[in-house]
mmCIF file of C-alpha atoms and ligand atoms in Angstrom:
data_model
loop_
_atom_site.group_PDB
_atom_site.id
_atom_site.type_symbol
_atom_site.label_atom_id
_atom_site.label_comp_id
_atom_site.label_asym_id
_atom_site.label_seq_id
_atom_site.Cartn_x
_atom_site.Cartn_y
_atom_site.Cartn_z
ATOM 1 C CA MET A 1 -46.667 26.321 43.602
ATOM 2 C CA SER A 2 -49.963 26.922 42.046
ATOM 3 C CA ASP A 3 -53.136 25.484 43.696
ATOM 4 C CA SER A 4 -54.713 24.986 40.266
ATOM 5 C CA LEU A 5 -52.777 21.633 39.855
ATOM 6 C CA ILE A 6 -54.544 18.444 40.866
ATOM 7 C CA SER A 7 -52.380 17.172 43.490
ATOM 8 C CA THR A 8 -51.360 13.780 42.225
ATOM 9 C CA TYR A 9 -47.719 14.520 43.278
ATOM 10 C CA LYS A 10 -46.264 15.577 46.565
ATOM 11 C CA ARG A 11 -43.828 18.107 45.325
ATOM 12 C CA LEU A 12 -40.548 19.201 46.834
ATOM 13 C CA PRO A 13 -40.363 22.874 47.567
ATOM 14 C CA VAL A 14 -38.019 23.867 44.663
ATOM 15 C CA THR A 15 -38.773 24.866 40.942
ATOM 16 C CA PHE A 16 -35.903 24.551 38.487
ATOM 17 C CA VAL A 17 -35.474 27.120 35.534
ATOM 18 C CA ARG A 18 -32.410 26.037 33.639
ATOM 19 C CA GLY A 19 -30.145 22.999 33.256
ATOM 20 C CA GLU A 20 -26.892 22.156 31.665
ATOM 21 C CA GLY A 21 -25.416 18.443 31.759
ATOM 22 C CA VAL A 22 -25.750 17.189 35.159
ATOM 23 C CA TRP A 23 -26.525 20.540 36.521
ATOM 24 C CA LEU A 24 -29.807 22.412 37.424
ATOM 25 C CA TRP A 25 -30.572 25.920 38.806
ATOM 26 C CA ASP A 26 -33.702 26.838 40.624
ATOM 27 C CA THR A 27 -35.510 30.236 40.743
ATOM 28 C CA ASN A 28 -33.257 31.643 43.343
ATOM 29 C CA GLY A 29 -30.131 30.901 41.307
ATOM 30 C CA LYS A 30 -29.044 27.930 43.586
ATOM 31 C CA GLN A 31 -27.199 25.143 41.778
ATOM 32 C CA TYR A 32 -27.916 21.499 42.056
ATOM 33 C CA LEU A 33 -26.299 18.311 40.987
ATOM 34 C CA ASP A 34 -29.004 15.873 39.358
ATOM 35 C CA ALA A 35 -28.239 12.399 40.212
ATOM 36 C CA LEU A 36 -31.681 11.179 39.263
ATOM 37 C CA SER A 37 -32.188 12.756 35.624
ATOM 38 C CA GLY A 38 -35.939 13.168 35.915
ATOM 39 C CA ILE A 39 -36.054 9.516 36.842
ATOM 40 C CA ALA A 40 -33.778 8.061 34.216
ATOM 41 C CA VAL A 41 -35.122 10.409 31.398
ATOM 42 C CA CYS A 42 -32.336 13.015 30.788
ATOM 43 C CA SER A 43 -29.502 10.343 30.221
ATOM 44 C CA LEU A 44 -27.471 12.769 28.036
ATOM 45 C CA GLY A 45 -27.906 15.453 30.925
ATOM 46 C CA HIS A 46 -30.005 18.595 30.354
ATOM 47 C CA THR A 47 -30.312 20.696 27.225
ATOM 48 C CA ASN A 48 -27.951 18.386 25.218
ATOM 49 C CA ALA A 49 -26.894 20.355 22.173
ATOM 50 C CA ARG A 50 -27.660 17.715 19.426
ATOM 51 C CA VAL A 51 -31.208 16.998 20.751
ATOM 52 C CA ALA A 52 -31.730 20.796 21.003
ATOM 53 C CA ASP A 53 -30.467 21.367 17.510
ATOM 54 C CA ALA A 54 -32.751 18.188 16.237
ATOM 55 C CA ILE A 55 -35.829 19.670 18.012
ATOM 56 C CA CYS A 56 -35.303 23.373 16.795
ATOM 57 C CA THR A 57 -34.481 22.041 12.965
ATOM 58 C CA GLN A 58 -37.627 19.816 12.869
ATOM 59 C CA SER A 59 -39.907 22.367 14.605
ATOM 60 C CA ARG A 60 -39.098 24.729 11.683
ATOM 61 C CA GLN A 61 -39.469 21.750 8.914
ATOM 62 C CA LEU A 62 -42.527 19.963 10.258
ATOM 63 C CA LEU A 63 -44.114 19.037 13.516
ATOM 64 C CA HIS A 64 -46.913 16.740 12.756
ATOM 65 C CA THR A 65 -48.913 15.170 9.979
ATOM 66 C CA SER A 66 -50.418 11.785 10.870
ATOM 67 C CA ASN A 67 -49.787 8.105 10.913
ATOM 68 C CA LEU A 68 -52.175 8.085 7.948
ATOM 69 C CA TYR A 69 -49.071 9.250 5.917
ATOM 70 C CA GLY A 70 -45.242 8.273 5.828
ATOM 71 C CA ILE A 71 -43.232 10.045 8.334
ATOM 72 C CA SER A 72 -39.618 9.993 7.425
ATOM 73 C CA LYS A 73 -38.215 10.643 10.971
ATOM 74 C CA GLN A 74 -40.175 7.722 12.265
ATOM 75 C CA ASP A 75 -38.796 5.414 9.499
ATOM 76 C CA GLN A 76 -35.175 6.518 10.582
ATOM 77 C CA LEU A 77 -35.761 6.160 14.285
ATOM 78 C CA GLY A 78 -37.602 2.872 13.733
ATOM 79 C CA ASP A 79 -34.587 1.469 11.745
ATOM 80 C CA ALA A 80 -31.921 2.900 14.320
ATOM 81 C CA LEU A 81 -34.047 1.454 17.371
ATOM 82 C CA CYS A 82 -34.501 -1.929 15.938
ATOM 83 C CA ARG A 83 -30.751 -2.122 15.082
ATOM 84 C CA VAL A 84 -29.594 -1.213 18.549
ATOM 85 C CA ALA A 85 -32.351 -3.348 20.228
ATOM 86 C CA ASN A 86 -31.864 -6.289 17.816
ATOM 87 C CA MET A 87 -35.637 -6.275 17.190
ATOM 88 C CA ASP A 88 -37.571 -6.375 14.027
ATOM 89 C CA LYS A 89 -40.437 -3.814 14.145
ATOM 90 C CA VAL A 90 -41.541 -0.998 16.549
ATOM 91 C CA PHE A 91 -44.597 0.775 17.382
ATOM 92 C CA PHE A 92 -44.194 4.343 18.815
ATOM 93 C CA SER A 93 -46.212 5.731 21.727
ATOM 94 C CA ASN A 94 -45.878 8.860 23.911
ATOM 95 C CA SER A 95 -45.036 7.399 27.339
ATOM 96 C CA GLY A 96 -43.985 4.060 28.802
ATOM 97 C CA ALA A 97 -47.440 3.183 30.111
ATOM 98 C CA GLU A 98 -48.555 3.338 26.492
ATOM 99 C CA ALA A 99 -45.782 1.301 25.274
ATOM 100 C CA ASN A 100 -46.771 -1.353 27.853
ATOM 101 C CA GLU A 101 -50.425 -1.113 26.693
ATOM 102 C CA ALA A 102 -49.209 -1.962 23.252
ATOM 103 C CA ALA A 103 -47.328 -4.933 24.556
ATOM 104 C CA ILE A 104 -50.468 -6.226 26.445
ATOM 105 C CA LYS A 105 -52.569 -5.760 23.588
ATOM 106 C CA LEU A 106 -50.108 -7.590 21.230
ATOM 107 C CA ALA A 107 -50.116 -10.536 23.933
ATOM 108 C CA ARG A 108 -53.804 -10.725 23.976
ATOM 109 C CA LEU A 109 -54.200 -10.788 20.314
ATOM 110 C CA HIS A 110 -51.357 -13.564 20.107
ATOM 111 C CA GLY A 111 -53.404 -15.448 22.548
ATOM 112 C CA HIS A 112 -56.782 -15.298 20.661
ATOM 113 C CA SER A 113 -55.005 -16.310 17.475
ATOM 114 C CA LYS A 114 -54.108 -19.482 19.509
ATOM 115 C CA GLY A 115 -57.768 -20.005 20.579
ATOM 116 C CA ILE A 116 -57.193 -18.824 24.169
ATOM 117 C CA ASP A 117 -60.376 -16.846 25.260
ATOM 118 C CA LEU A 118 -58.870 -15.517 28.497
ATOM 119 C CA PRO A 119 -55.359 -14.640 27.453
ATOM 120 C CA THR A 120 -53.406 -14.171 30.862
ATOM 121 C CA ILE A 121 -50.013 -12.526 31.381
ATOM 122 C CA ILE A 122 -47.587 -13.526 34.154
ATOM 123 C CA VAL A 123 -46.294 -10.347 35.930
ATOM 124 C CA THR A 124 -44.222 -9.999 39.184
ATOM 125 C CA GLU A 125 -44.401 -8.745 42.817
ATOM 126 C CA ASN A 126 -43.038 -5.299 43.500
ATOM 127 C CA SER A 127 -43.040 -4.429 39.754
ATOM 128 C CA PHE A 128 -43.935 -1.166 38.064
ATOM 129 C CA HIS A 129 -45.559 -0.815 34.688
ATOM 130 C CA GLY A 130 -47.406 2.411 34.736
ATOM 131 C CA ARG A 131 -50.612 4.160 35.748
ATOM 132 C CA THR A 132 -53.211 3.337 33.088
ATOM 133 C CA LEU A 133 -55.674 0.634 34.059
ATOM 134 C CA ALA A 134 -53.985 -2.259 32.316
ATOM 135 C CA THR A 135 -50.505 -1.211 33.236
ATOM 136 C CA LEU A 136 -51.617 -0.465 36.939
ATOM 137 C CA THR A 137 -53.257 -3.991 37.028
ATOM 138 C CA ALA A 138 -49.902 -5.363 35.910
ATOM 139 C CA THR A 139 -48.131 -3.219 38.604
ATOM 140 C CA GLY A 140 -47.198 -5.159 41.679
ATOM 141 C CA ASN A 141 -47.990 -2.505 44.164
ATOM 142 C CA LYS A 142 -51.408 -2.774 46.113
ATOM 143 C CA ASN A 143 -51.058 0.817 47.453
ATOM 144 C CA ALA A 144 -51.004 2.149 43.823
ATOM 145 C CA GLN A 145 -53.964 0.025 42.894
ATOM 146 C CA ILE A 146 -56.256 0.645 45.937
ATOM 147 C CA GLY A 147 -59.317 2.650 45.075
ATOM 148 C CA PHE A 148 -59.292 1.783 41.348
ATOM 149 C CA GLU A 149 -61.013 -1.492 41.528
ATOM 150 C CA PRO A 150 -62.276 -3.308 39.422
ATOM 151 C CA LEU A 151 -58.786 -3.921 37.953
ATOM 152 C CA LEU A 152 -58.556 -5.933 34.749
ATOM 153 C CA GLN A 153 -58.658 -9.698 34.321
ATOM 154 C CA GLY A 154 -55.854 -11.699 32.560
ATOM 155 C CA PHE A 155 -52.884 -11.272 34.823
ATOM 156 C CA VAL A 156 -51.307 -13.608 37.297
ATOM 157 C CA ARG A 157 -48.689 -12.539 39.677
ATOM 158 C CA VAL A 158 -45.378 -14.218 40.866
ATOM 159 C CA PRO A 159 -42.485 -13.420 43.195
ATOM 160 C CA PHE A 160 -39.703 -11.657 41.206
ATOM 161 C CA ASN A 161 -36.539 -13.756 40.424
ATOM 162 C CA ASP A 162 -38.511 -17.026 41.170
ATOM 163 C CA ILE A 163 -38.564 -19.405 38.151
ATOM 164 C CA ALA A 164 -39.985 -22.142 40.068
ATOM 165 C CA ALA A 165 -43.182 -20.065 40.610
ATOM 166 C CA ILE A 166 -43.487 -19.433 36.924
ATOM 167 C CA GLU A 167 -43.124 -23.344 36.418
ATOM 168 C CA LYS A 168 -45.932 -23.691 38.834
ATOM 169 C CA VAL A 169 -48.152 -21.294 36.991
ATOM 170 C CA ALA A 170 -47.441 -23.029 33.650
ATOM 171 C CA ALA A 171 -48.577 -26.425 35.214
ATOM 172 C CA GLU A 172 -51.897 -24.848 36.528
ATOM 173 C CA ASN A 173 -52.835 -22.394 34.070
ATOM 174 C CA LYS A 174 -53.501 -23.075 30.310
ATOM 175 C CA ASN A 175 -54.234 -19.545 29.535
ATOM 176 C CA ILE A 176 -50.790 -18.093 29.867
ATOM 177 C CA VAL A 177 -49.886 -16.158 26.576
ATOM 178 C CA ALA A 178 -46.861 -14.192 27.838
ATOM 179 C CA VAL A 179 -44.420 -13.211 30.805
ATOM 180 C CA LEU A 180 -43.913 -9.502 31.322
ATOM 181 C CA VAL A 181 -40.776 -8.434 33.743
ATOM 182 C CA GLU A 182 -38.396 -5.730 34.231
ATOM 183 C CA PRO A 183 -34.992 -7.040 33.806
ATOM 184 C CA ILE A 184 -34.200 -5.018 36.857
ATOM 185 C CA GLN A 185 -36.777 -3.616 39.141
ATOM 186 C CA GLY A 186 -36.412 0.074 39.370
ATOM 187 C CA GLU A 187 -39.428 1.360 41.408
ATOM 188 C CA GLY A 188 -39.365 -1.970 43.387
ATOM 189 C CA GLY A 189 -35.774 -0.808 44.711
ATOM 190 C CA ILE A 190 -33.141 -1.742 42.073
ATOM 191 C CA GLN A 191 -33.900 -5.275 42.471
ATOM 192 C CA ILE A 192 -31.338 -7.296 40.324
ATOM 193 C CA PRO A 193 -32.378 -11.048 39.673
ATOM 194 C CA ALA A 194 -30.109 -13.973 39.150
ATOM 195 C CA SER A 195 -27.845 -13.955 36.226
ATOM 196 C CA ASP A 196 -29.715 -16.716 34.739
ATOM 197 C CA TYR A 197 -33.226 -15.337 35.271
ATOM 198 C CA LEU A 198 -33.923 -14.062 31.923
ATOM 199 C CA ASP A 199 -32.348 -17.129 30.180
ATOM 200 C CA ASN A 200 -34.709 -19.344 32.249
ATOM 201 C CA ILE A 201 -37.695 -17.245 31.470
ATOM 202 C CA ARG A 202 -36.696 -17.469 27.664
ATOM 203 C CA ALA A 203 -36.617 -21.373 28.133
ATOM 204 C CA LEU A 204 -39.986 -21.473 29.731
ATOM 205 C CA CYS A 205 -41.524 -19.060 26.950
ATOM 206 C CA ASP A 206 -40.101 -21.206 24.167
ATOM 207 C CA GLN A 207 -41.418 -24.518 25.938
ATOM 208 C CA HIS A 208 -44.864 -22.998 26.299
ATOM 209 C CA HIS A 209 -45.165 -20.802 23.221
ATOM 210 C CA TRP A 210 -45.471 -17.748 25.375
ATOM 211 C CA LEU A 211 -44.045 -14.368 24.583
ATOM 212 C CA MET A 212 -41.201 -13.076 26.546
ATOM 213 C CA MET A 213 -41.898 -9.348 27.068
ATOM 214 C CA LEU A 214 -39.437 -7.185 28.871
ATOM 215 C CA ASP A 215 -40.202 -3.718 30.269
ATOM 216 C CA GLU A 216 -37.148 -1.886 29.647
ATOM 217 C CA ILE A 217 -38.634 1.624 30.142
ATOM 218 C CA GLN A 218 -36.244 2.315 33.008
ATOM 219 C CA THR A 219 -33.271 -0.148 32.230
ATOM 220 C CA GLY A 220 -32.924 0.710 28.461
ATOM 221 C CA ILE A 221 -31.146 3.162 26.279
ATOM 222 C CA CYS A 222 -27.611 2.478 27.779
ATOM 223 C CA ARG A 223 -28.552 2.957 31.440
ATOM 224 C CA THR A 224 -27.274 -0.357 32.481
ATOM 225 C CA GLY A 225 -24.043 -0.462 30.239
ATOM 226 C CA LYS A 226 -25.675 -2.063 27.167
ATOM 227 C CA TRP A 227 -28.417 -0.626 24.973
ATOM 228 C CA PHE A 228 -30.891 -2.858 26.658
ATOM 229 C CA ALA A 229 -30.471 -4.662 29.960
ATOM 230 C CA TYR A 230 -31.312 -8.038 28.274
ATOM 231 C CA GLN A 231 -28.240 -7.785 26.407
ATOM 232 C CA HIS A 232 -26.292 -8.701 29.641
ATOM 233 C CA SER A 233 -27.897 -12.154 29.361
ATOM 234 C CA ASN A 234 -27.762 -14.932 26.535
ATOM 235 C CA SER A 235 -31.434 -14.647 25.419
ATOM 236 C CA THR A 236 -33.284 -12.091 23.371
ATOM 237 C CA PRO A 237 -36.995 -11.441 24.318
ATOM 238 C CA ASP A 238 -39.897 -11.243 21.691
ATOM 239 C CA VAL A 239 -41.161 -8.007 22.856
ATOM 240 C CA ILE A 240 -39.449 -4.922 24.512
ATOM 241 C CA THR A 241 -40.884 -1.609 25.675
ATOM 242 C CA SER A 242 -38.952 1.613 25.961
ATOM 243 C CA ALA A 243 -39.709 5.300 26.724
ATOM 244 C CA LYS A 244 -38.007 7.421 29.515
ATOM 245 C CA ALA A 245 -34.504 8.137 28.183
ATOM 246 C CA LEU A 246 -35.596 7.501 24.511
ATOM 247 C CA GLY A 247 -36.349 11.254 24.087
ATOM 248 C CA ASN A 248 -33.964 12.728 26.645
ATOM 249 C CA GLY A 249 -37.189 14.716 27.883
ATOM 250 C CA VAL A 250 -39.166 14.678 24.800
ATOM 251 C CA PRO A 251 -42.114 12.484 25.409
ATOM 252 C CA ILE A 252 -41.843 9.286 23.466
ATOM 253 C CA GLY A 253 -42.221 5.392 24.002
ATOM 254 C CA ALA A 254 -41.706 2.308 21.913
ATOM 255 C CA CYS A 255 -42.944 -1.246 21.733
ATOM 256 C CA LEU A 256 -40.460 -3.404 19.860
ATOM 257 C CA ALA A 257 -41.046 -6.864 18.687
ATOM 258 C CA ARG A 258 -39.280 -9.724 16.796
ATOM 259 C CA GLY A 259 -40.186 -12.679 14.625
ATOM 260 C CA LYS A 260 -43.742 -13.768 14.763
ATOM 261 C CA ALA A 261 -44.563 -11.193 17.534
ATOM 262 C CA ALA A 262 -43.733 -8.386 15.029
ATOM 263 C CA GLU A 263 -46.557 -9.587 12.762
ATOM 264 C CA VAL A 264 -49.238 -9.853 15.348
ATOM 265 C CA LEU A 265 -50.560 -5.953 15.379
ATOM 266 C CA GLN A 266 -52.215 -5.361 12.055
ATOM 267 C CA PRO A 267 -53.771 -2.259 10.545
ATOM 268 C CA GLY A 268 -56.587 -1.259 12.724
ATOM 269 C CA THR A 269 -55.789 -3.042 15.964
ATOM 270 C CA HIS A 270 -53.811 -0.344 17.574
ATOM 271 C CA GLY A 271 -52.890 3.354 17.036
ATOM 272 C CA SER A 272 -51.996 6.740 18.452
ATOM 273 C CA THR A 273 -52.599 10.296 17.236
ATOM 274 C CA PHE A 274 -49.201 11.622 18.348
ATOM 275 C CA GLY A 275 -47.138 8.340 18.517
ATOM 276 C CA GLY A 276 -43.871 8.506 16.357
ATOM 277 C CA ASN A 277 -44.646 12.292 15.244
ATOM 278 C CA PRO A 278 -41.855 14.240 13.474
ATOM 279 C CA LEU A 279 -40.572 16.063 16.558
ATOM 280 C CA ALA A 280 -40.692 13.150 19.058
ATOM 281 C CA CYS A 281 -38.730 11.144 16.627
ATOM 282 C CA ALA A 282 -36.220 13.817 15.642
ATOM 283 C CA ALA A 283 -35.427 13.976 19.327
ATOM 284 C CA GLY A 284 -35.091 9.971 19.538
ATOM 285 C CA LEU A 285 -32.880 9.911 16.661
ATOM 286 C CA ALA A 286 -30.493 12.439 17.952
ATOM 287 C CA VAL A 287 -30.423 10.587 21.309
ATOM 288 C CA ILE A 288 -29.329 7.407 19.499
ATOM 289 C CA GLN A 289 -26.635 9.035 17.582
ATOM 290 C CA GLU A 290 -25.359 10.882 20.583
ATOM 291 C CA MET A 291 -25.277 7.871 22.612
ATOM 292 C CA GLU A 292 -23.263 5.943 19.811
ATOM 293 C CA ALA A 293 -20.906 9.022 19.137
ATOM 294 C CA ASN A 294 -19.948 9.068 22.723
ATOM 295 C CA ASP A 295 -20.202 5.365 23.525
ATOM 296 C CA LEU A 296 -22.258 6.179 26.504
ATOM 297 C CA ALA A 297 -23.046 2.573 27.171
ATOM 298 C CA ALA A 298 -19.292 2.134 27.964
ATOM 299 C CA ASN A 299 -19.323 5.134 30.005
ATOM 300 C CA ALA A 300 -22.183 3.971 31.921
ATOM 301 C CA MET A 301 -20.249 0.810 32.818
ATOM 302 C CA ILE A 302 -17.030 2.578 33.873
ATOM 303 C CA LYS A 303 -18.645 5.556 35.741
ATOM 304 C CA GLY A 304 -21.052 3.148 37.371
ATOM 305 C CA GLU A 305 -18.274 1.093 38.917
ATOM 306 C CA ARG A 306 -16.521 4.332 39.868
ATOM 307 C CA LEU A 307 -19.623 5.652 41.728
ATOM 308 C CA VAL A 308 -20.280 2.226 43.530
ATOM 309 C CA GLN A 309 -16.535 1.707 44.273
ATOM 310 C CA GLY A 310 -16.604 5.149 45.932
ATOM 311 C CA LEU A 311 -19.690 4.497 47.860
ATOM 312 C CA LYS A 312 -18.428 1.281 49.088
ATOM 313 C CA THR A 313 -15.169 2.798 50.282
ATOM 314 C CA SER A 314 -16.763 5.980 52.113
ATOM 315 C CA LEU A 315 -19.669 3.873 53.647
ATOM 316 C CA GLN A 316 -17.321 1.110 54.761
ATOM 317 C CA GLY A 317 -18.357 -0.061 58.330
ATOM 318 C CA CYS A 318 -21.430 2.242 58.475
ATOM 319 C CA ASP A 319 -23.939 0.122 60.340
ATOM 320 C CA MET A 320 -26.750 1.831 58.478
ATOM 321 C CA LEU A 321 -25.918 0.409 55.176
ATOM 322 C CA ASN A 322 -27.546 -2.966 54.103
ATOM 323 C CA GLU A 323 -26.313 -3.408 50.600
ATOM 324 C CA ILE A 324 -25.439 -1.474 47.325
ATOM 325 C CA ARG A 325 -26.949 -2.962 44.123
ATOM 326 C CA SER A 326 -26.155 -1.829 40.735
ATOM 327 C CA GLN A 327 -25.750 -2.365 36.832
ATOM 328 C CA GLY A 328 -24.084 0.423 35.022
ATOM 329 C CA LEU A 329 -25.407 3.716 36.258
ATOM 330 C CA MET A 330 -28.618 2.148 37.845
ATOM 331 C CA ILE A 331 -27.719 2.160 41.244
ATOM 332 C CA GLY A 332 -29.675 1.334 44.621
ATOM 333 C CA ILE A 333 -28.212 2.104 48.173
ATOM 334 C CA GLU A 334 -30.247 -0.035 50.507
ATOM 335 C CA LEU A 335 -30.422 1.158 54.183
ATOM 336 C CA LYS A 336 -31.452 -0.803 57.307
ATOM 337 C CA GLN A 337 -34.198 1.520 58.023
ATOM 338 C CA PRO A 338 -36.687 3.812 55.977
ATOM 339 C CA CYS A 339 -34.941 6.935 54.779
ATOM 340 C CA THR A 340 -37.278 9.029 52.697
ATOM 341 C CA GLU A 341 -36.301 12.300 54.572
ATOM 342 C CA LEU A 342 -32.966 11.988 52.862
ATOM 343 C CA VAL A 343 -34.592 13.239 49.760
ATOM 344 C CA GLN A 344 -35.266 16.632 51.282
ATOM 345 C CA GLN A 345 -31.839 16.625 52.987
ATOM 346 C CA ALA A 346 -29.958 15.903 49.919
ATOM 347 C CA LEU A 347 -31.679 18.666 48.159
ATOM 348 C CA GLU A 348 -30.789 21.191 50.774
ATOM 349 C CA MET A 349 -27.008 20.082 50.119
ATOM 350 C CA GLY A 350 -27.525 20.804 46.319
ATOM 351 C CA LEU A 351 -27.890 17.009 45.313
ATOM 352 C CA LEU A 352 -31.107 15.422 43.561
ATOM 353 C CA LEU A 353 -31.830 11.894 44.407
ATOM 354 C CA ASN A 354 -34.853 9.527 45.200
ATOM 355 C CA VAL A 355 -35.647 7.074 47.700
ATOM 356 C CA THR A 356 -37.984 4.056 46.622
ATOM 357 C CA ALA A 357 -39.134 1.214 48.207
ATOM 358 C CA GLY A 358 -38.952 3.049 51.517
ATOM 359 C CA ASN A 359 -35.298 2.525 52.244
ATOM 360 C CA VAL A 360 -33.447 2.472 49.023
ATOM 361 C CA ILE A 361 -31.629 5.529 47.784
ATOM 362 C CA ARG A 362 -32.014 5.480 43.889
ATOM 363 C CA LEU A 363 -29.378 7.130 41.709
ATOM 364 C CA LEU A 364 -30.020 7.367 38.014
ATOM 365 C CA PRO A 365 -27.441 10.298 37.120
ATOM 366 C CA PRO A 366 -26.887 11.299 33.418
ATOM 367 C CA LEU A 367 -24.707 8.853 31.462
ATOM 368 C CA THR A 368 -22.484 11.565 30.507
ATOM 369 C CA ILE A 369 -21.350 12.270 34.097
ATOM 370 C CA LYS A 370 -17.656 13.214 34.851
ATOM 371 C CA THR A 371 -15.391 11.753 37.631
ATOM 372 C CA ALA A 372 -15.526 15.302 39.668
ATOM 373 C CA GLU A 373 -19.248 15.039 39.563
ATOM 374 C CA ILE A 374 -19.236 11.370 40.618
ATOM 375 C CA GLU A 375 -16.823 12.399 43.519
ATOM 376 C CA GLN A 376 -19.413 15.079 44.596
ATOM 377 C CA ILE A 377 -22.192 12.627 44.623
ATOM 378 C CA VAL A 378 -20.107 10.056 46.878
ATOM 379 C CA ASP A 379 -19.164 12.796 49.356
ATOM 380 C CA THR A 380 -22.686 14.169 49.874
ATOM 381 C CA ILE A 381 -24.318 10.573 50.087
ATOM 382 C CA ALA A 382 -21.752 9.480 52.734
ATOM 383 C CA ALA A 383 -22.165 12.586 54.933
ATOM 384 C CA LEU A 384 -26.169 12.082 54.613
ATOM 385 C CA VAL A 385 -25.993 8.318 55.521
ATOM 386 C CA LYS A 386 -23.629 8.727 58.244
ATOM 387 C CA GLN A 387 -25.595 11.305 60.059
ATOM 388 C CA ILE A 388 -28.607 9.155 60.278
ATOM 389 C CA THR A 389 -29.367 7.960 63.791
ATOM 390 C CA LYS A 390 -31.462 5.081 64.775
HETATM 391 C C1 PLP B 1 -41.486 4.849 34.246
HETATM 392 C C2 PLP B 1 -41.892 3.370 34.167
HETATM 393 C C3 PLP B 1 -43.116 3.084 33.358
HETATM 394 C C4 PLP B 1 -44.044 4.201 33.132
HETATM 395 O O1 PLP B 1 -43.654 5.038 32.135
HETATM 396 P P1 PLP B 1 -44.626 6.421 31.950
HETATM 397 O O2 PLP B 1 -43.779 7.163 30.841
HETATM 398 O O3 PLP B 1 -44.673 7.125 33.325
HETATM 399 O O4 PLP B 1 -45.887 5.986 31.600
HETATM 400 C C5 PLP B 1 -43.268 1.841 33.128
HETATM 401 N N1 PLP B 1 -42.496 0.875 33.419
HETATM 402 C C6 PLP B 1 -41.368 1.134 34.028
HETATM 403 C C7 PLP B 1 -40.209 0.005 34.427
HETATM 404 C C8 PLP B 1 -40.960 2.505 34.437
HETATM 405 O O5 PLP B 1 -39.779 2.769 35.207
#
């Protein structure tokens, strides 16, 4: 690999040249089963025909004008995304971090309009919200932050899945304007909170007039078996951020809002040159249509259960296994010891997976995955985990 790239990534020794569905081929023609989807991006699998057609057609029609003008593909995607997310309005960005930046700015503006001069957002430990300075500050990972101080003001941190900790902050800090959490922590190790966690956050937000903001960048777009993971709860947030699977590989992000929160950002307060451009929105629209046409939310639920059942059966009695956590096709297999070496070993066996939080094997396969492909993932992981020695 070229020395000309700034080494922000420790890359695995493989380069892919072609993809189709859950399959990838490298420069030597070796075939791999992709159980990571570029970290929850290619949820429709690689080179999905509807997305490819949409990009090709759009590229011959119009690639970019400006947000100074109407953009019909942005209008259409906005309508479709608000419908599936149950939100009123949307701002389009080019990435997840930028979607969260929009949410953070929205929360601060909301605070200032209430006379709060140091608007403060509650965030959680072990969270991940992105790499820009504001989202890095919101991120609950000291290793990611180190060396980039001074970080921003206006954030307080509480443990994840701890409502009492949020209540305590509410009693002590009069500057709170919003809570920002992931419904399931992805980078944090597929951490799933209590089933009433979001409902309890909703109640606190209502009581204190805070905005409930959910980072659904990894959990959204049918990954957990619903359009957005919050739809497993009884509550609706005020703000949702989306990205990753929204473009199936074309960079696009979104900050969605509802009710009063949807009226906070006004002309001149925020913007983006590329955000919501015709090409990205054509891809996003094709993604939503393809998900609906094939009911991939339901498939995520069914195939997720199948995969977890298979893993539980074949890893039964394995003393290396701590716990399997999952919702839909967002799956974490927690082992009793660090296991980052499994990534390379799986690669050699033709399987792409990821290890996060040190000891959690993370699986985020395409939602289009077939049963035979599920079996192959199960067999490979079982073989890998069983050969680990203490
Ligand atoms: C990936 C991710 C982000 C950051 O998205 P980028 O597109 O890399 O900026 C933010 N939040 C969560 C939960 C993510 O998984």
